[in-house]
mmCIF file of C-alpha atoms in Angstrom:
data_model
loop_
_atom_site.group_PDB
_atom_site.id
_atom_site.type_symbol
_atom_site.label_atom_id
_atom_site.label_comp_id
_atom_site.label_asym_id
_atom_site.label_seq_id
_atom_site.Cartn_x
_atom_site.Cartn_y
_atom_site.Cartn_z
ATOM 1 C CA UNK E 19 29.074 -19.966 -19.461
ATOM 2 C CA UNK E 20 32.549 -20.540 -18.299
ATOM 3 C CA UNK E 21 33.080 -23.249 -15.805
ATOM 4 C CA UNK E 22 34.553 -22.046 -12.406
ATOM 5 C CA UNK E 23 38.094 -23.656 -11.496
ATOM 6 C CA UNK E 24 38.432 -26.357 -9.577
ATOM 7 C CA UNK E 25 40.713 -24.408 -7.508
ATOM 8 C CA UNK E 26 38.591 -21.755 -6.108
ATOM 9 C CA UNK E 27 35.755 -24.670 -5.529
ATOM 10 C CA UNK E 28 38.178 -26.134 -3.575
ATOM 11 C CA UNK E 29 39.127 -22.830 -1.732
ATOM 12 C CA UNK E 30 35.609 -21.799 -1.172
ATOM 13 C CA UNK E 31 35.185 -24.808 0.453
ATOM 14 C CA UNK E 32 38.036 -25.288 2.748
ATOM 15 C CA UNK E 33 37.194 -21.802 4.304
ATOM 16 C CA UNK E 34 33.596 -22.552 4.532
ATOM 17 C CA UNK E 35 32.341 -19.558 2.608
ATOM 18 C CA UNK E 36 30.033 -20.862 1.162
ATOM 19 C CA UNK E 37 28.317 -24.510 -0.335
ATOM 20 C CA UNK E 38 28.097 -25.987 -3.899
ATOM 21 C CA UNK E 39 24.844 -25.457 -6.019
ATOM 22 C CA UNK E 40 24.434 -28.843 -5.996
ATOM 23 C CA UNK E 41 24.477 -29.751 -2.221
ATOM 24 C CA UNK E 42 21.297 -29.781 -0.338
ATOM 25 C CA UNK E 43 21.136 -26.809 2.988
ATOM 26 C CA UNK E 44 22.199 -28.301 6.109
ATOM 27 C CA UNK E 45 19.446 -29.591 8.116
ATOM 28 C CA UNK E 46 19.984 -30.466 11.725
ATOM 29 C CA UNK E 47 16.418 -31.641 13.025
ATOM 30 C CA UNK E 48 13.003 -31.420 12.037
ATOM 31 C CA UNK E 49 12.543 -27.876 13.844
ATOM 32 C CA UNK E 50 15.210 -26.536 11.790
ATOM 33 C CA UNK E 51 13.396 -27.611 8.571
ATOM 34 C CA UNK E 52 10.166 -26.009 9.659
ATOM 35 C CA UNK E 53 11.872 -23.003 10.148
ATOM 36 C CA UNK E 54 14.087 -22.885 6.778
ATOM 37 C CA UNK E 55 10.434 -23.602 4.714
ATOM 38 C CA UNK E 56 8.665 -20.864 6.566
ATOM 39 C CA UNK E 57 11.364 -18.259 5.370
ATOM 40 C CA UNK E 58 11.147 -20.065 1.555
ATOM 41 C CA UNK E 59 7.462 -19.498 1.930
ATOM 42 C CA UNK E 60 7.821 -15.747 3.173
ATOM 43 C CA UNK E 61 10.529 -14.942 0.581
ATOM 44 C CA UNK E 62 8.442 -16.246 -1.869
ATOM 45 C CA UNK E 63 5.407 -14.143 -0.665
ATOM 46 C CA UNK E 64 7.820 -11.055 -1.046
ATOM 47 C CA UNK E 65 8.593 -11.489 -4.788
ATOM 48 C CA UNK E 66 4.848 -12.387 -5.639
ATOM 49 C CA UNK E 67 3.751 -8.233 -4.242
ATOM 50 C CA UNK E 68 3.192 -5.818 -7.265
ATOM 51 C CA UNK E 69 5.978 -4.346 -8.282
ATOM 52 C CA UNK E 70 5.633 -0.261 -9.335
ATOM 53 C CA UNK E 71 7.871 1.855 -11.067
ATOM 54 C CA UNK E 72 8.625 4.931 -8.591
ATOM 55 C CA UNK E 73 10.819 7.311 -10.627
ATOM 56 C CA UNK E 74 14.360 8.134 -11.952
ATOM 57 C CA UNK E 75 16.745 10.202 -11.241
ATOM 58 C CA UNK E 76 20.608 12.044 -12.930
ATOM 59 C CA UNK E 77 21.244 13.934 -9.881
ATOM 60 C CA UNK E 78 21.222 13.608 -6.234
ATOM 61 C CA UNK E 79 18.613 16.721 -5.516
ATOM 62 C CA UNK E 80 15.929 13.832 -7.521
ATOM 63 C CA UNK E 81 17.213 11.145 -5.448
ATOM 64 C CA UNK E 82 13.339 9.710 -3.987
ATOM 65 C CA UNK E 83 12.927 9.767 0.059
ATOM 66 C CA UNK E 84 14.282 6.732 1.636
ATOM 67 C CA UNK E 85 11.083 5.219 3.575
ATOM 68 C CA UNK E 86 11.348 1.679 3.351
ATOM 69 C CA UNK E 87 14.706 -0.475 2.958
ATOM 70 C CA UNK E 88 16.597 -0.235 0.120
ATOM 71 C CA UNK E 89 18.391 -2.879 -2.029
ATOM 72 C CA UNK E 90 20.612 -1.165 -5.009
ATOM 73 C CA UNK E 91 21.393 -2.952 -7.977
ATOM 74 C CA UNK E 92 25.509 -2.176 -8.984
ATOM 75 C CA UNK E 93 27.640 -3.469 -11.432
ATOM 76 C CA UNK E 94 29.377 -2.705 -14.897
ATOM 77 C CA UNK E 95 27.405 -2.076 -17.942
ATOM 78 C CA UNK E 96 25.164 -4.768 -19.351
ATOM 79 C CA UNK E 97 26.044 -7.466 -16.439
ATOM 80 C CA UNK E 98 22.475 -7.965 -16.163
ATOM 81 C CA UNK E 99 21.422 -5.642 -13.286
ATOM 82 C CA UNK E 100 18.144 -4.968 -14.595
ATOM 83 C CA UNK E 101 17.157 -8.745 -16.074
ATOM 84 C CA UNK E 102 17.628 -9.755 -12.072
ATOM 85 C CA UNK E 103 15.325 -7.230 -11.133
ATOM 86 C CA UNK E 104 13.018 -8.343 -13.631
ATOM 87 C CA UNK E 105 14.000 -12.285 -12.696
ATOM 88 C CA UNK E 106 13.075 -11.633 -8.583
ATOM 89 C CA UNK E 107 10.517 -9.910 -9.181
ATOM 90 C CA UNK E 108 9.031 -12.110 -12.215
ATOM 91 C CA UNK E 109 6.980 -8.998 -13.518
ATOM 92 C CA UNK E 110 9.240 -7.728 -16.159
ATOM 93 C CA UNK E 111 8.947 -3.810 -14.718
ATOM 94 C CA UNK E 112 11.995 -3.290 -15.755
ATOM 95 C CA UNK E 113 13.384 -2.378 -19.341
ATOM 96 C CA UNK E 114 16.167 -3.979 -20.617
ATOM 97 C CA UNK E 115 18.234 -4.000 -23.630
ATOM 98 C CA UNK E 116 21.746 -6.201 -25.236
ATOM 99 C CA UNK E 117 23.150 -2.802 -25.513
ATOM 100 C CA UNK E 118 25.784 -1.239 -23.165
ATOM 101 C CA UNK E 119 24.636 1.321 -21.423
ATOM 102 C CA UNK E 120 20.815 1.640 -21.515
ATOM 103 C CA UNK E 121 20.002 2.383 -18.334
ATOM 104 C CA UNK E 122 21.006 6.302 -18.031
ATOM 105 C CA UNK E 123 19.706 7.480 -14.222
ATOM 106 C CA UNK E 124 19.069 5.761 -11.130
ATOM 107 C CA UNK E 125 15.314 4.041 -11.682
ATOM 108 C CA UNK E 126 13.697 3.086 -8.228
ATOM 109 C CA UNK E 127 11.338 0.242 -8.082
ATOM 110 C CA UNK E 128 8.697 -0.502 -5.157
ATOM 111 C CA UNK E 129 8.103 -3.944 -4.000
ATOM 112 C CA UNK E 130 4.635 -4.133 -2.305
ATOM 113 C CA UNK E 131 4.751 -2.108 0.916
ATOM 114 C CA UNK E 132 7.840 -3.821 2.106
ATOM 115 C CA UNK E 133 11.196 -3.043 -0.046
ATOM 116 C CA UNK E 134 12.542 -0.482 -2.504
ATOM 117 C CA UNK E 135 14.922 -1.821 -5.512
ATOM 118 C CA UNK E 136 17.549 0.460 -6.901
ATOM 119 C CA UNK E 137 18.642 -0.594 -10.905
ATOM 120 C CA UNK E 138 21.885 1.691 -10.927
ATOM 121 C CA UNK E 139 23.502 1.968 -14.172
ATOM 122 C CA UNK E 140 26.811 0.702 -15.262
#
């Protein structure tokens, strides 16, 4: 892995856009904590639901019907779109290969009764 320069660290933090891997959430009072673990422990509940392959699709007139909120997956080829799928979800649903360009259509995924995942491909 390449290591990220110091200068955008530095840049990221002097706008506050965001906080180093290393450094703990900010934590104002006790109430605050509570309320930080009960979304951990909700998330967490989230990723544990079955996860079902729905269907795929090459053109729109396939696309599925959107019922629940969608999250879609986009990048370049073989960026690793489908191994995070497959590393939120910790089922392995999802196929992956080292090859460019494996994943041909639009594959929709169903998280329990509560999200739909889109892999796009590259």
């Amino acid at each position: 892995m390449t290591p990220v320069d110091s200068k955008i660290l530095d840049y990221i933090d002097r706008l506050k856009l965001g906080r180093r891997k290393d450094e703990p959430p900010p934590v104002t009072d006790g109430r605050r904590k509570e309320q930080l673990a009960k979304v951990r422990t909700e998330t967490d509940k989230l990723w544990e639901r079955k996860v079902t392959f729905l269907g795929g699709a090459t053109a729109r007139e396939s696309f599925l019907p959107e019922d629940l909120p969608e999250i879609a997956f986009i990048g370049r080829s073989n960026v690793g779109k489908s191994s995070l799928i497959n590393a939120l979800t910790a089922q392995g649903k999802v196929r992956v290969s080292d090859t460019p360009g494996e994943t041909q259509q639009i594959n929709w995924y169903r998280v329990g009764k509560h999200l739909t995942l889109i892999d796009l491909p590259g």
